[in-house]
Amino acid sequence: MFELRSCFLFFFGLFVATAALAQPTQIQGTVQDARTREKLAFVNVIVNEGEAGTTTNLDGEFLLRHNRPIKSVRLSYVGYTTQFATPDSTGRLQVLLQPAAARLAEVVVRSGENPAHRIIKLASQHREQHKLENLDAYTYRSYNKFILTAVGTADAAAIRAQPSLSRQDSAYLKMGKLLNEQHLFLSESITDFAFLKPNKQKETIRATRVSGLEQPSFGIVAAEARAFSVYDDMPVFFGKRYLSPLSSGSTRKYKFLLEETSVIGPDTVYVISYSPAEGKNFDGLSGILYINSRGWAVQNVIAASAADDDKRGMKLQQQFQQVQGYWFPKELDVETTIPQVQMRGHQPFGHLRTYITNIELNPPLRRRDFDLIALSQAPEAHRQPLTFWQQYRPDSLNQLEQRTYQQLDSVGKADNLEQKIRVVEYLSARQIPIGKISLDLNRFLRLSDFEGLRLGVGAHTNNRFSERFVVGGYWGYGFGDEQHKYGADASLLLHKASELKLGAEVFEDVLEPGGRRLPFMPRSGFNSLRPALLTHLDYATHRSTALSGRLLRHLQVQAMLRQEERRPTLAAEIPQTPAQYTTAEAMLGLRYAYGEQLVRLFNQTRPVPTGFPVLWAQYSRGLKGVLEGEYDYHKYDARLAASFRHRTTGETRVLLTGGLIKGELPLLAMYNGYGSFNPSYKVYTGEGFETMTPYEFFSDRYTSLFLQQDIGKRLLRTRFFQPNVVLLTNIGFGDMKSQQFAEQAQHFQTMTRGFYESGLLLNDIIASPFSGVGVGFFYRYGPYALDKASDNFRIKLTTSLFF
């Protein structure tokens, strides 16, 4: 009997031990929506009632290892019913979560009693220690994949059941069939990123692949999405700034709800939903925060624009991981749509996914490891072998993605897509390539008050001719003034790294009398219409040679020798003004933009805007008796542009300009008042004094201040009227110390007592995803106000582009 009982206990113990060993210590699986089969990111996965836990990644997948047998698993997600599962010996789970029933009533929390507020305030207090820019240095490698596709907006089955199909329904079904077989566009890239405190950064595209292109000159990067940080007061969210739910005092602006609390070992994860509180007028976000008690850091974040007026649908998801005790981004997911755009009844949307690996904190980086180029593409990026891609792809391409490459690559070859992309690149630079020359688009057509319709042609050599030497010219004819204009220029790149360039230019054209010209200023574009509204221009014969380059990292310098013969058309209206005069001058100019870096993509190099002021300055010395110069003078010009953003009042833009002339020059070579009002055109020009005519004032010294406060949609936000509100004030002072213009004084003023105007812009009253139209109101006041009150008031049309 004893032996029988002993055998029983032995086998029972063996069974228990075997059962214990059968409990897995690792589980992995996928969590999906039970109805849509959509993979769910950031689902809380808790084992053994809180002994350990994790969250699903952006693909709805999870992997968890535990030092004890895993007996039970709890899966919970905001908006879904919590589910419990028991893993089998394989340790694999395929979980389908059921959406929870909609809340019938929201929990009412009295002021000061909301349990979510304590968590939000703690996270806000600790945000400085979690900002990436506060790290001394770091590097990582990223894999980026962008997909452009579309989804149907109608019931395809119901359409097929119709006895006869309309052309529109047939096109809808054909597009649906195509989308079931491939995406509209697919691109991948692998990049290396490096950062050194305080503001040095560099990203290099190591591998790139673009559907339809064999040698893409660009790679998809998630730069703007990665720049989003919930720890900033006003993070940039796809070109627009929003108030962060973790900003100071956010509990007064946002409505927070503690959705779930999960204890995972020594840590606690708080899941908090957020959205703008009712009655609060600000640009806010909505989404979910996962806050970990370990450092009160954001572990996961979901964010989307909560503004009703946004023309684009954006959703961002970020997941963080612990790296050497620091919470570092691990995965990033962005979805974007433009609801107003349809493709044969289908809604296009873009999907960008980024995976960050090879993270290294505080690597031995040095300042000399960084140059001006913040983003560039390695020459061999489009030639990386399959083994390189397989090493950094988190998963292999699925059949739909593989077919997208196959189909679009074959279509790209058949349609010569590579060449068309090159054309688009040149078009963005306002050029059309034809062999070794490129036609200048800005020379084809121009409209202005003085010249009327101007037609012409211009061309320059391109990289196919030479990467260092460029030569070109142009011709044009104004039907308003009935005059021909023409010119030619050439430049030689002496040193690529420093952008050292020697150039020469000659032309017969028109120039603004008393205008401002500074080196390295961008050409006036659509948002600066002032040159087109000028009523009088000088005919000029120009000859110059210049040497320019970068003396320091952020300092551009130009030395120029220039001769100009001017024939002013305004001379007929101002007595004692020479009908022709010649100036010769030597100039030294600079542009200083601290912190500015460049992006080199699409075979072009462009600056990246920074939050630091930009300074332009120039000294000009009149050379009397040299190169037929008739005047001896000293001229000093300066310009300072800056912008600042406040979480409540929006963005402040400041432009400060000034100039001083010592010596003798004709009146029309002095500074004009910089007015931009033309009674024939009621259009906001974007620069200058909007209630001043261009040549109402002249001075030999001046200073002007242009202030703009972009409030956004905070001031006026109703259901049908949501303009972008901008307040502006412009102030100018000038004086004429030279006594030689006494006989002409009755024809101009000097702004000695100060010129003042203020205005209100209601931009984007009528808006699309790409442009907007509004109205501006301007009032002139102070010592130079006009006698009739109504003449001081101006109304102008405003226009804007969003790309």
Tab-separated table of C-alpha atoms in Angstrom, residues 359-630:
chain	number	residue	atom	x	y	z
A	359	ILE	CA	20.560	53.692	-31.611
A	360	GLU	CA	23.717	54.947	-29.932
A	361	LEU	CA	23.655	57.579	-27.208
A	362	ASN	CA	26.595	59.919	-26.672
A	363	PRO	CA	28.804	58.632	-29.517
A	364	PRO	CA	32.154	60.396	-30.034
A	365	LEU	CA	30.879	62.984	-32.530
A	366	ARG	CA	32.778	66.208	-33.263
A	367	ARG	CA	31.692	69.515	-34.730
A	368	ARG	CA	33.825	68.945	-37.808
A	369	ASP	CA	31.779	65.824	-38.551
A	370	PHE	CA	28.936	68.148	-39.565
A	371	ASP	CA	28.807	70.522	-42.493
A	372	LEU	CA	26.134	72.773	-43.996
A	373	ILE	CA	24.348	69.890	-45.679
A	374	ALA	CA	21.732	68.587	-43.236
A	375	LEU	CA	20.216	66.099	-45.665
A	376	SER	CA	21.888	64.468	-48.656
A	377	GLN	CA	21.895	61.253	-50.627
A	378	ALA	CA	24.905	58.976	-50.966
A	379	PRO	CA	25.974	58.465	-54.606
A	380	GLU	CA	25.496	54.690	-54.354
A	381	ALA	CA	22.084	54.920	-52.631
A	382	HIS	CA	20.118	53.633	-55.637
A	383	ARG	CA	22.537	50.733	-56.194
A	384	GLN	CA	22.346	48.979	-52.792
A	385	PRO	CA	22.034	45.162	-53.088
A	386	LEU	CA	19.061	43.177	-51.855
A	387	THR	CA	21.074	41.898	-48.878
A	388	PHE	CA	21.433	45.461	-47.592
A	389	TRP	CA	17.661	45.996	-47.757
A	390	GLN	CA	16.908	42.667	-46.097
A	391	GLN	CA	19.159	43.588	-43.201
A	392	TYR	CA	17.123	46.652	-42.243
A	393	ARG	CA	13.613	45.914	-43.455
A	394	PRO	CA	11.578	44.880	-40.401
A	395	ASP	CA	9.706	42.462	-42.642
A	396	SER	CA	9.868	41.364	-46.261
A	397	LEU	CA	7.693	43.099	-48.840
A	398	ASN	CA	4.245	41.580	-49.252
A	399	GLN	CA	2.830	40.543	-52.618
A	400	LEU	CA	0.994	43.842	-53.116
A	401	GLU	CA	4.195	45.827	-52.550
A	402	GLN	CA	6.275	43.569	-54.756
A	403	ARG	CA	3.747	43.886	-57.548
A	404	THR	CA	3.758	47.668	-57.142
A	405	TYR	CA	7.485	47.762	-57.841
A	406	GLN	CA	7.183	45.349	-60.746
A	407	GLN	CA	4.280	47.114	-62.418
A	408	LEU	CA	5.415	50.684	-61.903
A	409	ASP	CA	9.017	49.907	-62.847
A	410	SER	CA	7.853	48.485	-66.168
A	411	VAL	CA	5.474	51.415	-66.687
A	412	GLY	CA	8.281	53.824	-65.798
A	413	LYS	CA	10.520	52.368	-68.481
A	414	ALA	CA	7.767	52.376	-71.091
A	415	ASP	CA	6.759	55.965	-70.330
A	416	ASN	CA	10.316	57.203	-69.818
A	417	LEU	CA	9.342	58.251	-66.292
A	418	GLU	CA	12.978	58.845	-65.322
A	419	GLN	CA	13.264	61.651	-67.846
A	420	LYS	CA	9.927	63.121	-66.774
A	421	ILE	CA	11.085	63.233	-63.162
A	422	ARG	CA	14.188	65.094	-64.268
A	423	VAL	CA	11.907	67.596	-66.011
A	424	VAL	CA	9.899	68.063	-62.798
A	425	GLU	CA	13.130	68.714	-60.907
A	426	TYR	CA	14.109	71.421	-63.348
A	427	LEU	CA	10.609	72.877	-63.299
A	428	SER	CA	10.821	73.278	-59.531
A	429	ALA	CA	13.967	75.299	-60.215
A	430	ARG	CA	12.029	77.239	-62.888
A	431	GLN	CA	13.897	75.602	-65.720
A	432	ILE	CA	13.079	73.360	-68.681
A	433	PRO	CA	16.049	71.231	-69.790
A	434	ILE	CA	16.722	70.814	-73.495
A	435	GLY	CA	19.971	68.946	-73.918
A	436	LYS	CA	22.839	70.918	-72.389
A	437	ILE	CA	20.818	74.088	-71.864
A	438	SER	CA	17.812	74.883	-69.686
A	439	LEU	CA	15.158	77.426	-70.534
A	440	ASP	CA	14.418	79.930	-67.740
A	441	LEU	CA	10.691	79.813	-66.960
A	442	ASN	CA	10.674	83.180	-65.190
A	443	ARG	CA	11.645	84.856	-68.478
A	444	PHE	CA	8.675	83.630	-70.528
A	445	LEU	CA	5.889	85.794	-69.163
A	446	ARG	CA	5.622	88.738	-66.815
A	447	LEU	CA	2.869	91.219	-66.003
A	448	SER	CA	3.461	94.624	-64.439
A	449	ASP	CA	1.938	98.088	-64.351
A	450	PHE	CA	4.937	99.671	-66.086
A	451	GLU	CA	5.776	97.113	-68.768
A	452	GLY	CA	2.324	95.671	-69.243
A	453	LEU	CA	2.551	92.205	-70.768
A	454	ARG	CA	6.198	91.178	-71.128
A	455	LEU	CA	7.098	88.157	-73.215
A	456	GLY	CA	10.582	86.772	-73.593
A	457	VAL	CA	12.960	83.863	-73.511
A	458	GLY	CA	16.015	82.987	-71.420
A	459	ALA	CA	18.402	80.055	-71.168
A	460	HIS	CA	21.415	78.831	-69.195
A	461	THR	CA	23.718	75.883	-69.568
A	462	ASN	CA	23.085	73.024	-67.143
A	463	ASN	CA	25.070	70.188	-65.532
A	464	ARG	CA	25.207	68.271	-68.795
A	465	PHE	CA	27.345	71.057	-70.190
A	466	SER	CA	29.468	71.645	-67.076
A	467	GLU	CA	29.097	71.369	-63.305
A	468	ARG	CA	31.377	74.348	-62.713
A	469	PHE	CA	30.839	76.773	-65.577
A	470	VAL	CA	27.445	78.326	-66.374
A	471	VAL	CA	26.653	80.827	-69.117
A	472	GLY	CA	23.303	82.204	-70.232
A	473	GLY	CA	21.255	85.099	-71.466
A	474	TYR	CA	17.738	86.406	-72.025
A	475	TRP	CA	15.591	88.679	-74.169
A	476	GLY	CA	12.197	90.219	-73.497
A	477	TYR	CA	9.758	92.751	-74.863
A	478	GLY	CA	7.256	94.823	-72.889
A	479	PHE	CA	4.077	95.600	-74.808
A	480	GLY	CA	3.212	98.362	-72.357
A	481	ASP	CA	6.403	100.424	-72.649
A	482	GLU	CA	7.248	99.023	-76.121
A	483	GLN	CA	10.889	98.412	-75.239
A	484	HIS	CA	13.289	95.504	-75.722
A	485	LYS	CA	15.272	94.119	-72.755
A	486	TYR	CA	18.178	91.718	-72.881
A	487	GLY	CA	21.125	90.486	-70.875
A	488	ALA	CA	23.823	87.848	-70.412
A	489	ASP	CA	25.740	86.362	-67.495
A	490	ALA	CA	28.411	83.778	-66.717
A	491	SER	CA	29.767	82.167	-63.550
A	492	LEU	CA	32.617	79.846	-62.623
A	493	LEU	CA	32.557	77.669	-59.486
A	494	LEU	CA	36.086	77.910	-58.065
A	495	HIS	CA	35.630	75.855	-54.884
A	496	LYS	CA	32.592	73.652	-54.292
A	497	ALA	CA	32.828	73.230	-50.507
A	498	SER	CA	32.899	76.990	-49.832
A	499	GLU	CA	30.613	77.820	-52.790
A	500	LEU	CA	33.298	80.209	-54.039
A	501	LYS	CA	32.056	81.586	-57.342
A	502	LEU	CA	33.246	84.220	-59.817
A	503	GLY	CA	30.518	85.795	-61.923
A	504	ALA	CA	29.876	88.565	-64.445
A	505	GLU	CA	26.650	90.109	-65.755
A	506	VAL	CA	25.516	92.684	-68.316
A	507	PHE	CA	21.983	93.741	-69.186
A	508	GLU	CA	19.706	96.410	-70.668
A	509	ASP	CA	16.575	96.283	-68.516
A	510	VAL	CA	14.449	98.164	-65.990
A	511	LEU	CA	15.202	98.785	-62.307
A	512	GLU	CA	13.345	100.451	-59.456
A	513	PRO	CA	14.421	104.060	-58.744
A	514	GLY	CA	15.553	104.363	-55.136
A	515	GLY	CA	15.134	100.641	-54.561
A	516	ARG	CA	16.968	98.277	-52.215
A	517	ARG	CA	19.296	95.565	-53.512
A	518	LEU	CA	21.105	93.268	-51.103
A	519	PRO	CA	23.196	90.167	-51.799
A	520	PHE	CA	21.807	86.627	-51.456
A	521	MET	CA	18.192	87.826	-51.398
A	522	PRO	CA	15.677	85.390	-52.933
A	523	ARG	CA	13.864	86.546	-56.023
A	524	SER	CA	10.389	87.955	-55.477
A	525	GLY	CA	7.796	85.260	-55.969
A	526	PHE	CA	4.023	84.898	-55.907
A	527	ASN	CA	3.818	86.072	-52.297
A	528	SER	CA	5.655	89.326	-53.121
A	529	LEU	CA	3.777	91.277	-55.778
A	530	ARG	CA	5.258	94.720	-55.139
A	531	PRO	CA	7.611	94.796	-58.184
A	532	ALA	CA	4.632	94.250	-60.496
A	533	LEU	CA	2.735	97.247	-59.075
A	534	LEU	CA	5.453	99.893	-59.437
A	535	THR	CA	4.289	102.798	-61.602
A	536	HIS	CA	7.714	104.022	-62.786
A	537	LEU	CA	10.993	102.243	-63.464
A	538	ASP	CA	14.448	103.319	-64.648
A	539	TYR	CA	15.883	102.033	-67.903
A	540	ALA	CA	19.339	100.788	-66.959
A	541	THR	CA	22.536	99.627	-68.618
A	542	HIS	CA	24.241	97.351	-66.117
A	543	ARG	CA	27.728	95.806	-66.007
A	544	SER	CA	29.130	93.973	-62.994
A	545	THR	CA	31.535	91.332	-61.800
A	546	ALA	CA	31.354	89.633	-58.409
A	547	LEU	CA	33.160	87.111	-56.223
A	548	SER	CA	30.980	85.306	-53.681
A	549	GLY	CA	31.178	82.385	-51.293
A	550	ARG	CA	30.981	81.225	-47.685
A	551	LEU	CA	33.610	82.745	-45.461
A	552	LEU	CA	32.296	80.860	-42.412
A	553	ARG	CA	29.717	78.123	-41.944
A	554	HIS	CA	26.771	80.505	-41.740
A	555	LEU	CA	28.298	83.616	-43.331
A	556	GLN	CA	27.980	84.348	-47.049
A	557	VAL	CA	30.075	87.174	-48.454
A	558	GLN	CA	30.043	88.949	-51.802
A	559	ALA	CA	32.433	91.518	-53.289
A	560	MET	CA	31.192	93.312	-56.403
A	561	LEU	CA	32.294	95.993	-58.845
A	562	ARG	CA	29.303	97.526	-60.625
A	563	GLN	CA	28.640	100.219	-63.222
A	564	GLU	CA	25.140	101.391	-64.120
A	565	GLU	CA	23.766	104.015	-66.434
A	566	ARG	CA	20.245	105.051	-65.401
A	567	ARG	CA	17.574	106.767	-67.513
A	568	PRO	CA	14.709	107.525	-65.066
A	569	THR	CA	11.175	107.699	-66.423
A	570	LEU	CA	10.130	109.535	-63.255
A	571	ALA	CA	12.473	112.407	-64.135
A	572	ALA	CA	9.807	113.953	-66.340
A	573	GLU	CA	7.599	114.507	-63.273
A	574	ILE	CA	10.268	115.941	-60.971
A	575	PRO	CA	12.086	119.119	-62.126
A	576	GLN	CA	15.876	119.428	-61.902
A	577	THR	CA	16.252	115.650	-62.152
A	578	PRO	CA	18.905	114.437	-64.635
A	579	ALA	CA	17.490	112.483	-67.551
A	580	GLN	CA	20.557	110.228	-67.404
A	581	TYR	CA	23.315	109.518	-64.894
A	582	THR	CA	26.038	106.925	-64.325
A	583	THR	CA	27.231	105.380	-61.086
A	584	ALA	CA	30.230	103.157	-60.483
A	585	GLU	CA	30.607	101.490	-57.126
A	586	ALA	CA	32.536	98.855	-55.232
A	587	MET	CA	30.434	96.840	-52.805
A	588	LEU	CA	30.975	94.393	-49.998
A	589	GLY	CA	27.899	92.539	-48.799
A	590	LEU	CA	27.063	89.668	-46.470
A	591	ARG	CA	24.287	87.435	-45.277
A	592	TYR	CA	24.498	85.794	-41.838
A	593	ALA	CA	22.029	83.040	-40.932
A	594	TYR	CA	23.058	81.333	-37.724
A	595	GLY	CA	22.120	77.668	-37.511
A	596	GLU	CA	21.052	77.436	-41.146
A	597	GLN	CA	21.626	74.135	-42.891
A	598	LEU	CA	21.001	72.948	-46.423
A	599	VAL	CA	19.077	70.075	-47.972
A	600	ARG	CA	20.512	68.455	-51.094
A	601	LEU	CA	17.828	66.444	-52.877
A	602	PHE	CA	16.235	66.380	-56.332
A	603	ASN	CA	19.582	67.555	-57.728
A	604	GLN	CA	19.103	70.859	-55.903
A	605	THR	CA	20.411	72.497	-52.738
A	606	ARG	CA	17.991	74.512	-50.643
A	607	PRO	CA	18.169	76.145	-47.197
A	608	VAL	CA	16.250	74.805	-44.218
A	609	PRO	CA	14.450	77.581	-42.270
A	610	THR	CA	15.550	78.082	-38.677
A	611	GLY	CA	14.194	79.993	-35.707
A	612	PHE	CA	17.150	82.392	-35.664
A	613	PRO	CA	17.179	85.914	-37.179
A	614	VAL	CA	18.784	86.437	-40.579
A	615	LEU	CA	20.969	89.498	-41.214
A	616	TRP	CA	21.884	91.149	-44.508
A	617	ALA	CA	24.343	94.052	-44.696
A	618	GLN	CA	26.125	95.884	-47.498
A	619	TYR	CA	28.587	98.748	-47.894
A	620	SER	CA	28.843	100.573	-51.255
A	621	ARG	CA	31.529	103.075	-52.236
A	622	GLY	CA	30.839	105.415	-55.123
A	623	LEU	CA	33.838	105.684	-57.459
A	624	LYS	CA	33.802	109.107	-59.091
A	625	GLY	CA	36.043	109.194	-62.167
A	626	VAL	CA	36.320	105.415	-62.319
A	627	LEU	CA	34.370	103.482	-64.968
A	628	GLU	CA	32.698	106.769	-65.925
A	629	GLY	CA	31.217	107.127	-62.446
A	630	GLU	CA	29.893	110.616	-61.754
